[in-house]
Coordinates of C-alpha atoms in Angstrom, one line a residue:
X1 CA 20.6 -11.4 22.9
X2 CA 17.3 -12.4 21.2
X3 CA 15.1 -15.2 22.9
X4 CA 15.1 -18.5 21.1
X5 CA 11.8 -19.0 19.3
X6 CA 9.9 -22.5 18.6
X7 CA 10.3 -23.8 15.3
X8 CA 7.8 -25.9 13.3
X9 CA 8.9 -29.2 12.5
X10 CA 9.2 -30.2 8.8
X11 CA 6.1 -32.3 9.1
X12 CA 4.3 -29.1 10.4
X13 CA 5.3 -27.2 7.0
X14 CA 4.2 -30.3 5.1
X15 CA 0.8 -30.2 7.1
X16 CA 0.8 -26.3 6.2
X17 CA 0.8 -27.1 2.5
X18 CA -1.8 -29.6 2.8
X19 CA -4.2 -27.3 4.7
X20 CA -3.5 -24.3 2.5
X21 CA -5.0 -26.5 -0.3
X22 CA -8.1 -27.6 1.7
X23 CA -11.4 -25.3 0.8
X24 CA -12.3 -23.0 3.5
X25 CA -15.0 -24.0 5.8
X26 CA -18.5 -22.0 5.4
X27 CA -18.6 -18.9 7.8
X28 CA -22.0 -18.8 9.7
X29 CA -22.3 -15.0 10.5
X30 CA -24.4 -14.5 13.6
X31 CA -26.4 -11.2 14.3
X32 CA -24.9 -9.9 17.3
X33 CA -27.2 -9.5 20.4
X34 CA -28.0 -5.6 21.4
X35 CA -25.7 -6.0 24.2
X36 CA -22.8 -8.1 25.6
X37 CA -21.9 -8.7 29.3
X38 CA -18.5 -7.8 30.9
X39 CA -16.5 -10.7 30.1
X40 CA -16.2 -14.0 32.3
X41 CA -16.2 -17.3 30.5
X42 CA -16.4 -20.9 31.6
X43 CA -15.8 -23.9 29.5
X44 CA -16.9 -26.9 31.7
X45 CA -15.5 -28.6 34.5
X46 CA -11.8 -29.5 34.5
X47 CA -11.0 -33.3 34.0
X48 CA -7.5 -32.9 35.2
X49 CA -5.1 -30.8 37.2
X50 CA -5.6 -27.1 36.4
X51 CA -2.9 -24.7 35.5
X52 CA -3.3 -20.9 36.1
X53 CA -1.9 -18.3 33.8
X54 CA -2.4 -14.7 32.5
X55 CA -2.4 -12.8 29.6
X56 CA -1.3 -8.9 29.7
X57 CA -2.0 -7.3 26.4
X58 CA -2.1 -3.9 25.1
X59 CA -2.7 -2.5 21.1
X60 CA -2.1 0.6 19.3
X61 CA 0.7 1.8 21.2
X62 CA 1.7 4.0 18.0
X63 CA 5.2 4.9 19.8
X64 CA 3.5 6.9 22.6
X65 CA 6.5 7.0 24.5
X66 CA 5.5 10.5 26.4
X67 CA 2.4 10.7 28.4
X68 CA -0.4 11.8 26.2
X69 CA -1.4 15.6 26.5
X70 CA -4.1 17.8 25.8
X71 CA -7.7 16.1 25.2
X72 CA -5.8 12.8 24.9
X73 CA -4.2 13.1 28.5
X74 CA -7.1 11.2 30.0
X75 CA -9.2 8.1 29.5
X76 CA -12.9 8.9 29.9
X77 CA -14.8 6.0 31.2
X78 CA -17.7 5.3 33.7
X79 CA -18.3 9.2 33.9
X80 CA -14.8 10.0 35.1
X81 CA -11.5 11.0 33.5
X82 CA -8.2 9.4 34.3
X83 CA -4.9 10.9 33.3
X84 CA -3.0 7.8 32.0
X85 CA -0.1 6.7 29.4
X86 CA 3.6 7.3 29.0
X87 CA 5.8 4.2 28.7
X88 CA 7.6 4.6 32.2
X89 CA 4.0 4.1 33.8
X90 CA 3.0 1.2 31.5
X91 CA 5.9 -0.4 32.7
X92 CA 5.2 0.1 36.2
X93 CA 1.7 -1.1 36.0
X94 CA 2.9 -4.4 33.8
X95 CA 5.2 -5.2 36.7
X96 CA 2.3 -4.7 39.2
X97 CA 0.2 -7.1 37.6
X98 CA 2.8 -9.6 37.0
X99 CA 3.4 -9.6 40.4
X100 CA 0.0 -10.1 41.4
X101 CA -0.4 -13.0 39.1
X102 CA 2.9 -14.2 40.4
X103 CA 1.1 -14.3 43.9
X104 CA -1.6 -16.2 42.8
X105 CA 0.6 -18.8 41.3
X106 CA -0.1 -17.7 37.5
X107 CA 2.6 -17.4 35.0
X108 CA 2.3 -14.2 32.6
X109 CA 2.7 -13.9 28.8
X110 CA 2.8 -10.4 27.5
X111 CA 1.2 -10.0 24.1
X112 CA 0.2 -7.3 21.5
X113 CA -2.3 -6.7 18.8
X114 CA -0.5 -4.3 16.3
X115 CA 0.2 -0.9 15.5
X116 CA 3.1 -0.8 18.3
X117 CA 4.7 1.6 15.7
X118 CA 3.9 3.9 13.0
X119 CA 1.9 7.0 13.5
X120 CA 4.3 7.9 16.1
X121 CA 5.4 11.0 17.6
X122 CA 8.8 12.5 16.7
X123 CA 10.8 10.9 19.7
X124 CA 10.1 7.5 18.0
X125 CA 9.6 8.8 14.3
X126 CA 12.9 10.6 14.3
X127 CA 14.8 7.4 14.9
X128 CA 12.7 5.0 12.5
X129 CA 10.7 3.7 15.8
X130 CA 13.9 2.0 17.2
X131 CA 12.9 3.6 20.2
X132 CA 9.9 2.3 20.8
X133 CA 11.0 -1.4 19.6
X134 CA 13.7 -1.0 22.2
X135 CA 11.0 0.2 25.0
X136 CA 8.7 -2.9 24.3
X137 CA 11.9 -5.1 24.7
X138 CA 12.6 -3.4 28.0
X139 CA 8.9 -3.8 29.3
X140 CA 8.7 -7.4 28.4
X141 CA 6.7 -7.7 25.5
X142 CA 6.9 -11.4 24.2
X143 CA 4.7 -11.6 21.2
X144 CA 2.5 -9.3 18.9
X145 CA 0.6 -9.3 15.5
X146 CA 1.5 -6.9 12.9
X147 CA -1.2 -4.1 12.3
X148 CA -1.6 -1.7 9.3
X149 CA 0.9 0.8 10.8
X150 CA 3.7 -1.4 10.8
X151 CA 3.7 -1.3 7.1
X152 CA 3.8 2.5 6.8
X153 CA 7.7 2.2 5.8
X154 CA 6.9 -0.9 4.1
X155 CA 7.8 -4.8 4.2
X156 CA 11.3 -4.3 3.8
X157 CA 11.5 -2.0 6.7
X158 CA 9.1 -4.2 9.0
X159 CA 11.5 -7.0 8.4
X160 CA 14.5 -4.7 9.7
X161 CA 12.5 -3.8 13.0
X162 CA 12.1 -7.6 13.5
X163 CA 15.6 -8.7 12.9
X164 CA 17.6 -5.7 13.7
X165 CA 20.4 -3.8 11.7
X166 CA 20.9 -0.4 11.0
X167 CA 18.6 1.8 8.7
X168 CA 19.9 1.5 5.2
X169 CA 19.7 5.4 4.8
X170 CA 20.2 6.9 8.1
X171 CA 22.3 4.1 9.7
X172 CA 22.2 3.6 13.5
X173 CA 21.5 7.2 14.7
X174 CA 21.8 6.5 18.4
X175 CA 25.1 5.5 18.0
X176 CA 24.7 2.0 19.7
X177 CA 23.4 -0.2 16.9
X178 CA 19.9 -1.8 16.5
X179 CA 19.0 -5.4 17.5
X180 CA 15.6 -5.5 16.4
X181 CA 12.5 -6.9 18.4
X182 CA 13.1 -9.3 21.0
X183 CA 9.7 -10.3 20.9
X184 CA 7.9 -12.4 18.1
X185 CA 5.9 -10.3 15.5
X186 CA 3.4 -12.7 13.9
X187 CA 2.0 -12.0 10.5
X188 CA -0.2 -15.2 9.4
X189 CA -2.0 -13.2 6.7
X190 CA 0.7 -11.2 5.0
X191 CA 1.7 -13.3 2.1
X192 CA 4.5 -13.2 0.0
X193 CA 3.6 -13.3 -3.5
X194 CA 6.6 -15.2 -4.7
X195 CA 7.0 -17.5 -2.2
X196 CA 3.1 -17.9 -1.1
X197 CA 4.3 -18.0 2.5
X198 CA 3.9 -15.6 5.5
X199 CA 6.6 -12.8 5.6
X200 CA 6.8 -13.3 9.2
X201 CA 6.0 -16.5 11.2
X202 CA 2.4 -17.2 11.8
X203 CA 2.2 -18.8 14.9
X204 CA 4.1 -19.1 18.1
X205 CA 3.6 -21.8 20.8
X206 CA 4.4 -21.0 24.5
X207 CA 4.1 -23.6 27.2
X208 CA 2.1 -22.7 30.6
X209 CA 2.9 -25.4 33.2
X210 CA 3.7 -27.6 30.6
X211 CA 0.5 -27.1 28.6
X212 CA 0.9 -25.5 25.1
X213 CA -0.7 -22.3 24.1
X214 CA -0.8 -21.3 20.6
X215 CA -0.8 -17.7 19.2
X216 CA -2.0 -16.8 15.9
X217 CA -1.2 -13.4 14.8
X218 CA -2.4 -11.1 12.0
X219 CA -3.5 -7.6 10.7
X220 CA -6.8 -6.7 9.0
X221 CA -7.5 -8.3 5.6
X222 CA -8.1 -4.3 4.5
X223 CA -4.8 -3.2 5.2
X224 CA -3.9 -2.6 1.8
X225 CA -6.5 0.1 1.6
X226 CA -5.1 2.2 4.3
X227 CA -1.3 2.1 3.8
X228 CA 0.9 3.4 1.3
X229 CA 0.9 0.8 -1.7
X230 CA 4.3 1.7 -2.5
X231 CA 5.5 -0.2 0.3
X232 CA 3.3 -3.4 -0.1
X233 CA 3.6 -4.3 -3.6
X234 CA 5.0 -7.7 -3.2
X235 CA 2.8 -9.2 -0.6
X236 CA -0.9 -9.7 -0.2
X237 CA -3.2 -9.9 2.8
X238 CA -5.5 -13.0 3.3
X239 CA -9.3 -13.5 4.9
X240 CA -9.0 -13.2 8.5
X241 CA -11.4 -15.7 9.3
X242 CA -9.8 -18.6 6.7
X243 CA -6.6 -17.6 7.8
X244 CA -7.1 -18.1 11.5
X245 CA -8.9 -21.2 11.2
X246 CA -6.2 -22.7 8.8
X247 CA -3.5 -22.0 11.6
X248 CA -6.0 -23.1 14.1
X249 CA -6.5 -26.3 12.6
X250 CA -2.6 -27.0 12.1
X251 CA -2.2 -26.0 16.0
X252 CA -4.9 -28.6 16.9
X253 CA -3.2 -31.2 14.6
X254 CA -0.2 -30.9 17.0
X255 CA -1.9 -31.2 20.1
X256 CA -2.4 -27.3 21.1
X257 CA -6.0 -27.1 21.8
X258 CA -5.8 -23.5 23.9
X259 CA -5.5 -20.9 21.2
X260 CA -5.3 -17.2 21.3
X261 CA -5.8 -14.9 18.3
X262 CA -4.0 -11.7 18.0
X263 CA -6.0 -9.8 15.8
X264 CA -5.6 -6.1 14.7
X265 CA -9.0 -5.5 13.9
X266 CA -11.8 -4.6 16.3
X267 CA -15.0 -3.0 17.0
X268 CA -16.4 -0.3 19.7
X269 CA -19.1 0.0 22.2
X270 CA -22.1 1.8 21.8
X271 CA -22.8 5.4 23.3
X272 CA -24.3 5.6 26.8
X273 CA -24.8 7.8 29.6
X274 CA -22.5 7.5 31.7
X275 CA -19.6 6.7 29.3
X276 CA -19.3 3.2 29.2
X277 CA -16.5 1.4 31.5
X278 CA -13.0 0.3 29.9
X279 CA -14.0 -3.3 30.9
X280 CA -17.7 -3.0 29.7
X281 CA -19.0 -4.3 26.1
X282 CA -22.1 -1.9 25.9
X283 CA -23.9 -2.0 22.4
X284 CA -21.0 -3.7 21.0
X285 CA -20.7 -3.5 17.2
X286 CA -17.8 -3.8 14.5
X287 CA -16.1 -6.0 12.2
X288 CA -14.9 -8.3 14.9
X289 CA -17.9 -9.5 15.3
X290 CA -18.5 -11.5 12.3
X291 CA -15.0 -12.6 12.3
X292 CA -15.4 -14.2 15.8
X293 CA -18.5 -15.5 14.5
X294 CA -16.5 -17.6 12.0
X295 CA -13.7 -18.9 14.1
X296 CA -12.8 -22.2 15.3
X297 CA -14.1 -23.0 19.1
X298 CA -10.5 -23.5 20.1
X299 CA -9.5 -19.8 19.4
X300 CA -10.8 -18.9 23.0
X301 CA -9.5 -15.7 23.2
X302 CA -9.0 -12.8 20.6
X303 CA -6.9 -9.8 21.7
X304 CA -8.0 -7.2 19.2
X305 CA -7.4 -3.3 18.0
X306 CA -7.3 -1.1 15.4
X307 CA -10.4 0.9 16.3
X308 CA -8.6 2.6 19.4
X309 CA -11.3 1.7 21.8
X310 CA -11.4 -0.1 25.0
X311 CA -14.1 -3.1 25.8
X312 CA -14.1 -6.6 27.2
X313 CA -16.6 -8.8 25.7
X314 CA -17.6 -12.3 24.9
X315 CA -18.8 -13.2 21.6
X316 CA -20.3 -16.3 19.8
X317 CA -17.8 -18.3 17.7
X318 CA -18.6 -20.6 14.7
X319 CA -20.3 -23.2 17.1
X320 CA -22.1 -20.8 19.1
X321 CA -19.7 -20.9 22.0
X322 CA -18.3 -17.9 24.0
X323 CA -14.8 -16.5 22.8
X324 CA -13.2 -13.7 24.9
X325 CA -12.7 -10.4 22.9
X326 CA -10.7 -7.6 24.3
X327 CA -9.2 -4.1 23.5
X328 CA -7.0 -1.9 25.7
X329 CA -7.8 1.2 24.0
X330 CA -4.5 3.1 22.4
X331 CA -1.5 5.0 23.3
X332 CA -0.5 2.4 26.3
X333 CA -3.1 4.2 28.4
X334 CA -4.8 0.7 29.2
X335 CA -3.4 -2.7 29.8
X336 CA -5.7 -5.9 29.7
X337 CA -5.7 -8.5 32.4
X338 CA -6.8 -11.6 31.2
X339 CA -6.7 -14.6 34.1
X340 CA -7.3 -18.1 32.9
X341 CA -7.0 -21.5 33.7
X342 CA -6.1 -24.6 31.7
X343 CA -7.2 -28.4 31.9
X344 CA -3.9 -30.1 32.0
X345 CA -5.4 -33.6 30.6
X346 CA -7.3 -32.0 27.8
X347 CA -5.0 -28.8 27.0
X348 CA -7.9 -26.5 26.8
X349 CA -9.1 -23.4 28.6
X350 CA -11.6 -24.1 31.5
X351 CA -12.0 -20.4 32.8
X352 CA -11.2 -16.9 31.5
X353 CA -11.8 -13.7 33.1
X354 CA -10.8 -10.3 31.5
X355 CA -10.6 -6.8 32.7
X356 CA -9.0 -3.5 31.5
X357 CA -6.7 -1.6 33.9
X358 CA -6.1 2.1 33.3
X359 CA -2.4 3.0 33.3
X360 CA -2.5 5.9 35.7
X361 CA 0.1 8.4 35.9
X362 CA -1.4 11.2 37.9
X363 CA -1.4 12.5 41.3
X364 CA -4.5 12.0 43.6
X365 CA -6.0 15.1 45.3
X366 CA -7.6 13.0 47.7
X367 CA -11.0 14.0 46.5
X368 CA -11.6 11.6 43.8
X369 CA -9.8 14.1 41.2
X370 CA -6.2 14.7 40.0
X371 CA -3.8 17.5 40.7
X372 CA -3.1 20.0 38.0
X373 CA 0.0 22.8 37.4
X374 CA -1.1 26.3 36.9
X375 CA -1.6 25.8 33.1
X376 CA -4.2 23.3 33.7
X377 CA -1.8 20.1 32.8
X378 CA -2.1 17.0 35.0
X379 CA 0.9 16.8 37.5
X380 CA 2.7 13.5 36.8
X381 CA 3.5 10.8 39.5
X382 CA 7.0 10.6 40.2
X383 CA 6.3 7.6 42.7
X384 CA 5.1 5.4 39.9
X385 CA 7.8 5.7 37.2
X386 CA 9.8 2.6 36.3
X387 CA 13.4 3.8 36.2
X388 CA 14.8 1.4 33.6
X389 CA 12.0 2.4 31.1
X390 CA 12.6 6.3 31.7
X391 CA 16.3 5.7 31.3
X392 CA 15.8 4.4 27.8
X393 CA 12.9 7.0 26.8
X394 CA 15.1 9.8 28.4
X395 CA 18.1 8.8 25.9
X396 CA 15.9 9.4 22.8
X397 CA 14.0 12.4 24.4
X398 CA 17.4 14.0 25.0
X399 CA 18.5 13.2 21.5
X400 CA 15.4 14.5 20.1
X401 CA 14.8 17.7 22.0
X402 CA 16.5 20.5 20.2
X403 CA 14.5 19.4 17.1
X404 CA 11.1 18.7 18.9
X405 CA 11.2 21.9 21.0
X406 CA 11.8 24.3 18.1
X407 CA 9.1 26.9 18.0
X408 CA 7.9 26.7 14.2
X409 CA 4.5 29.1 14.4
X410 CA 1.6 29.9 16.2
X411 CA -2.1 29.4 16.7
X412 CA -4.9 31.3 17.9
X413 CA -7.1 28.8 19.9
X414 CA -7.2 25.0 19.9
X415 CA -7.6 23.3 16.2
X416 CA -9.0 20.1 16.6
X417 CA -9.9 17.2 14.3
X418 CA -13.5 16.5 15.4
X419 CA -15.8 16.7 12.5
X420 CA -19.0 18.5 11.5
X421 CA -22.0 16.1 10.4
X422 CA -20.6 16.4 6.9
X423 CA -17.4 15.2 7.9
X424 CA -15.3 18.6 7.8
X425 CA -12.6 19.7 10.6
X426 CA -11.1 22.7 11.5
X427 CA -7.8 21.1 11.6
X428 CA -8.5 19.4 8.2
X429 CA -9.2 22.9 6.9
X430 CA -5.9 24.2 8.1
X431 CA -4.3 21.2 6.7
X432 CA -5.4 21.2 3.3
X433 CA -4.7 25.2 3.2
X434 CA -1.4 24.4 4.1
X435 CA -0.8 22.1 1.3
X436 CA -2.2 24.3 -1.1
X437 CA -0.1 27.2 0.1
X438 CA 3.0 25.2 -0.2
X439 CA 2.3 24.2 -3.9
X440 CA 0.5 27.2 -5.0
X441 CA 3.9 28.6 -6.7
X442 CA 3.4 25.6 -9.0
X443 CA 0.0 26.4 -10.0
X444 CA -2.0 24.2 -7.5
X445 CA -5.7 25.1 -7.2
X446 CA -6.9 22.5 -4.9
X447 CA -5.5 20.5 -1.9
X448 CA -7.3 17.4 -0.6
X449 CA -6.3 15.6 2.8
X450 CA -7.3 12.2 4.0
X451 CA -8.7 12.5 7.5
X452 CA -6.9 9.4 8.8
X453 CA -3.8 11.2 8.4
X454 CA -4.5 13.7 11.1
X455 CA -3.2 12.0 14.4
X456 CA -4.0 14.8 16.8
X457 CA -5.2 18.1 17.7
X458 CA -3.2 21.3 17.8
X459 CA -3.7 22.5 21.5
X460 CA -3.0 26.1 22.2
X461 CA -2.2 25.2 26.0
X462 CA 0.3 22.5 25.0
X463 CA 3.5 23.7 27.0
X464 CA 5.8 20.5 26.9
X465 CA 8.5 22.4 25.6
X466 CA 7.9 25.4 27.6
X467 CA 6.7 27.4 25.1
X468 CA 4.0 30.3 25.5
X469 CA 0.4 29.9 24.9
X470 CA -0.6 29.4 21.3
X471 CA 3.2 28.7 20.1
X472 CA 3.6 25.4 18.3
X473 CA 6.7 23.5 18.4
X474 CA 7.9 21.1 15.6
X475 CA 7.1 18.0 17.7
X476 CA 3.7 19.1 18.1
X477 CA 3.2 19.6 14.4
X478 CA 4.8 16.3 13.7
X479 CA 2.5 14.7 16.2
X480 CA -0.3 15.8 14.2
X481 CA 1.2 14.6 10.8
X482 CA 4.0 12.1 11.7
X483 CA 4.0 9.9 8.6
X484 CA 6.5 11.7 6.3
X485 CA 4.5 11.5 3.2
X486 CA 5.4 13.7 0.2
X487 CA 3.5 16.3 -1.2
X488 CA 2.6 15.8 -4.8
X489 CA 0.7 17.8 -7.4
X490 CA -1.1 16.2 -10.3
X491 CA -3.6 17.3 -13.2
X492 CA -7.1 16.1 -13.2
X493 CA -10.2 16.8 -15.0
X494 CA -13.1 18.2 -13.4
X495 CA -15.0 14.8 -14.0
X496 CA -12.3 13.0 -12.4
X497 CA -12.3 15.4 -9.4
X498 CA -16.1 14.6 -9.0
X499 CA -15.4 11.0 -9.2
X500 CA -12.7 11.4 -6.4
X501 CA -15.4 12.9 -4.1
X502 CA -17.8 10.4 -5.3
X503 CA -15.2 7.7 -3.9
X504 CA -15.7 8.9 -0.4
X505 CA -18.5 6.9 -0.2
X506 CA -19.1 2.8 0.2
X507 CA -20.1 1.4 -3.0
X508 CA -18.5 3.7 -5.5
X509 CA -15.8 2.0 -7.5
X510 CA -14.6 -0.3 -4.9
X511 CA -14.8 1.9 -1.9
X512 CA -15.6 -0.1 1.3
X513 CA -15.6 2.5 4.0
X514 CA -16.7 6.2 4.2
X515 CA -13.9 8.7 4.2
X516 CA -14.3 12.5 3.9
X517 CA -11.6 13.9 2.4
X518 CA -10.5 17.6 3.7
X519 CA -10.5 20.4 1.1
X520 CA -8.7 23.5 0.9
X521 CA -10.2 27.1 0.9
X522 CA -12.1 27.9 -2.5
X523 CA -13.6 24.4 -3.1
X524 CA -17.1 23.8 -1.9
X525 CA -20.0 21.0 -2.6
X526 CA -22.7 19.2 -0.8
X527 CA -23.3 15.5 -0.5
X528 CA -26.5 13.6 -0.1
X529 CA -26.6 10.6 2.4
X530 CA -29.7 9.3 0.5
X531 CA -28.5 9.4 -3.0
X532 CA -27.2 6.5 -4.6
X533 CA -23.7 5.5 -4.9
X534 CA -21.9 8.0 -7.5
X535 CA -24.7 10.4 -7.4
X536 CA -24.2 11.7 -4.0
X537 CA -22.0 14.9 -4.8
X538 CA -23.6 18.3 -6.2
X539 CA -23.2 22.1 -6.0
X540 CA -19.1 21.5 -6.9
X541 CA -17.4 24.7 -7.2
X542 CA -14.2 26.4 -7.0
X543 CA -14.0 29.8 -5.9
X544 CA -17.7 30.1 -6.6
X545 CA -17.6 28.9 -10.2
X546 CA -18.9 25.5 -11.0
X547 CA -16.2 22.8 -11.6
X548 CA -16.0 22.0 -15.4
X549 CA -16.1 18.3 -16.0
X550 CA -13.9 18.8 -19.2
X551 CA -11.4 21.7 -17.6
X552 CA -8.0 20.5 -16.1
X553 CA -7.0 21.6 -12.5
X554 CA -4.2 21.2 -10.5
X555 CA -4.5 19.1 -7.4
X556 CA -2.4 18.6 -4.4
X557 CA -2.5 15.6 -2.1
X558 CA 0.1 13.6 -0.2
X559 CA 1.7 10.5 -1.8
X560 CA -0.4 8.2 0.1
X561 CA -3.6 9.4 -1.6
X562 CA -1.8 9.6 -4.9
X563 CA -0.9 6.1 -5.0
X564 CA -4.7 5.1 -4.3
X565 CA -4.5 4.9 -0.5
X566 CA -7.6 4.5 1.6
X567 CA -9.6 3.3 -1.7
X568 CA -9.0 6.6 -3.5
X569 CA -8.2 4.8 -7.0
X570 CA -9.1 7.8 -9.0
X571 CA -6.5 9.8 -7.2
X572 CA -3.9 7.4 -9.0
X573 CA -5.2 8.7 -12.3
X574 CA -3.5 12.0 -12.3
X575 CA -1.1 13.1 -14.6
X576 CA 2.1 15.3 -14.8
X577 CA 2.8 14.3 -11.1
X578 CA 5.4 16.9 -9.6
X579 CA 6.7 16.2 -6.0
X580 CA 7.3 19.4 -3.6
X581 CA 10.4 19.3 -1.7
X582 CA 10.4 18.0 2.0
X583 CA 7.2 16.1 3.4
X584 CA 3.6 17.1 4.4
X585 CA 4.5 18.1 7.9
X586 CA 7.0 20.8 6.3
X587 CA 3.8 22.0 4.6
X588 CA 2.1 22.4 8.0
X589 CA 5.1 23.8 9.5
X590 CA 5.2 26.6 6.7
X591 CA 1.6 27.4 7.1
X592 CA 1.9 27.7 11.1
X593 CA 4.9 30.1 10.5
X594 CA 2.6 32.6 9.0
X595 CA 0.4 32.5 12.3
X596 CA -1.4 32.9 14.4
X597 CA -3.5 30.5 12.6
X598 CA -7.1 30.5 13.5
X599 CA -9.2 27.3 13.3
X600 CA -10.7 26.6 10.0
X601 CA -14.6 27.2 9.9
X602 CA -15.5 24.0 8.5
X603 CA -18.1 25.2 6.4
X604 CA -16.7 23.9 2.9
X605 CA -18.7 20.7 2.9
X606 CA -22.4 20.6 3.4
X607 CA -24.5 17.7 3.5
X608 CA -28.3 16.8 3.1
X609 CA -30.5 13.9 4.1

């Protein structure tokens, strides 16, 4: 049964309309200091009775039901590596932290900051991420913002995920129906173009010891550029600062002065030796800094995400006062523990402290390290498994195992997605080659792959299905490419291909972020970091022959790119689109079947100062 949610009164809705018409307050963007201290903020002496509470939060879970493996198995922080993650361990740590809060007289609210679903491993994706939602219900999530990946299958599917009901094409595959999310997804800045209203609730109010706490939830404004445009044609995404402050003003109007922003946008710590700790804020930068600099002071906490980084900071808001800003990394490997106090008379926060806690899943060796099996994989600790979460997860693991553990090919060594200074990766080479091979019978000459669509490495020593060294299962291949994008081939002129490559860089034809496309064998070029936007590409050739601007070429991409995703509007200008059978992961699987496949040499793209 779904929990009842607080509905806005009619007067509030009228106020929303009024506020929406008001001009946005000017945003003063403060330059961030070189370094921020780990977070602990005070907001004055309480004038009344103090109420204590706790927020537990995480972000970018991405359906990571199973403990991460390979290079992603550990959290690297403070010079140490700690095996972490897996939903049955996340459940245990959440219960532990809640129990500690209860002992201190604190009421707990568990919150998320988006990307709970989307870009998920097969155990979740095979069932349209219903397993992840069922498990989020099980482990006690109460409220979350949407993230960009919540839109991977479009707005209509996101609404089904929230409200429940069987998938319109595949039905309820597990046989027991789907009741939807028991927690609230908030989407304040995702606006239906017809109604001009948010597609899901923008805010939620919860009470701590009788004091109202308001939550505002939203994704980054740049979501349209990083999801498939086909699924979001009927919505628009509004500015983060303007939207947050609009709903903050409404909450304040109704007496809610303790406010939390759940925002799927973030930042990152700078590099340092040793590696910064999970609760540090060393050399912090990122889009979240100017966003916080424009926020109302009532928004005292921002639980952020998107960058997959861990940090615990306090940043100046529009009044120069402190706002606590946190992120728990990714894949359920960290939980943010935020303790706070509320002044019952004023309804405001008086104290906030925050730390990140690693969701350890390993077995200690008693010497400061962790035990491993004969193959070098970390041993999992059976004593810290939550039985209820494991029961739900095992239902789906069992259902998907015959597909996930099927051996589909082989590799000769680890093939990683880490890039060269020119932006090319060994795994990017392999995927582009796979897509070219998949469509070569139709005459394709070039294949391009977006780097953001490569979600994991291919590890030769991954043996989760009991396979031998170098063997690759379907589940492992799907984890690398989990989006089920279509593979399409279009015709472009040589001049258009050059424009596509120029559009990899900020400032050309609306591009807002640098994204280096991975290219298939035979295509080579050089880019210059110092050249002006639109003039960065040189020495563009196919099989050693210069690309002819007037000639036509058949180019393969996924449909995400072909629809203009990641800001590549020139890729939406191709003609004669032909769609290959199956999905992009099928192209990778077909290529791996010809193996063992060696890592790409990552020597197709070069760069100059």
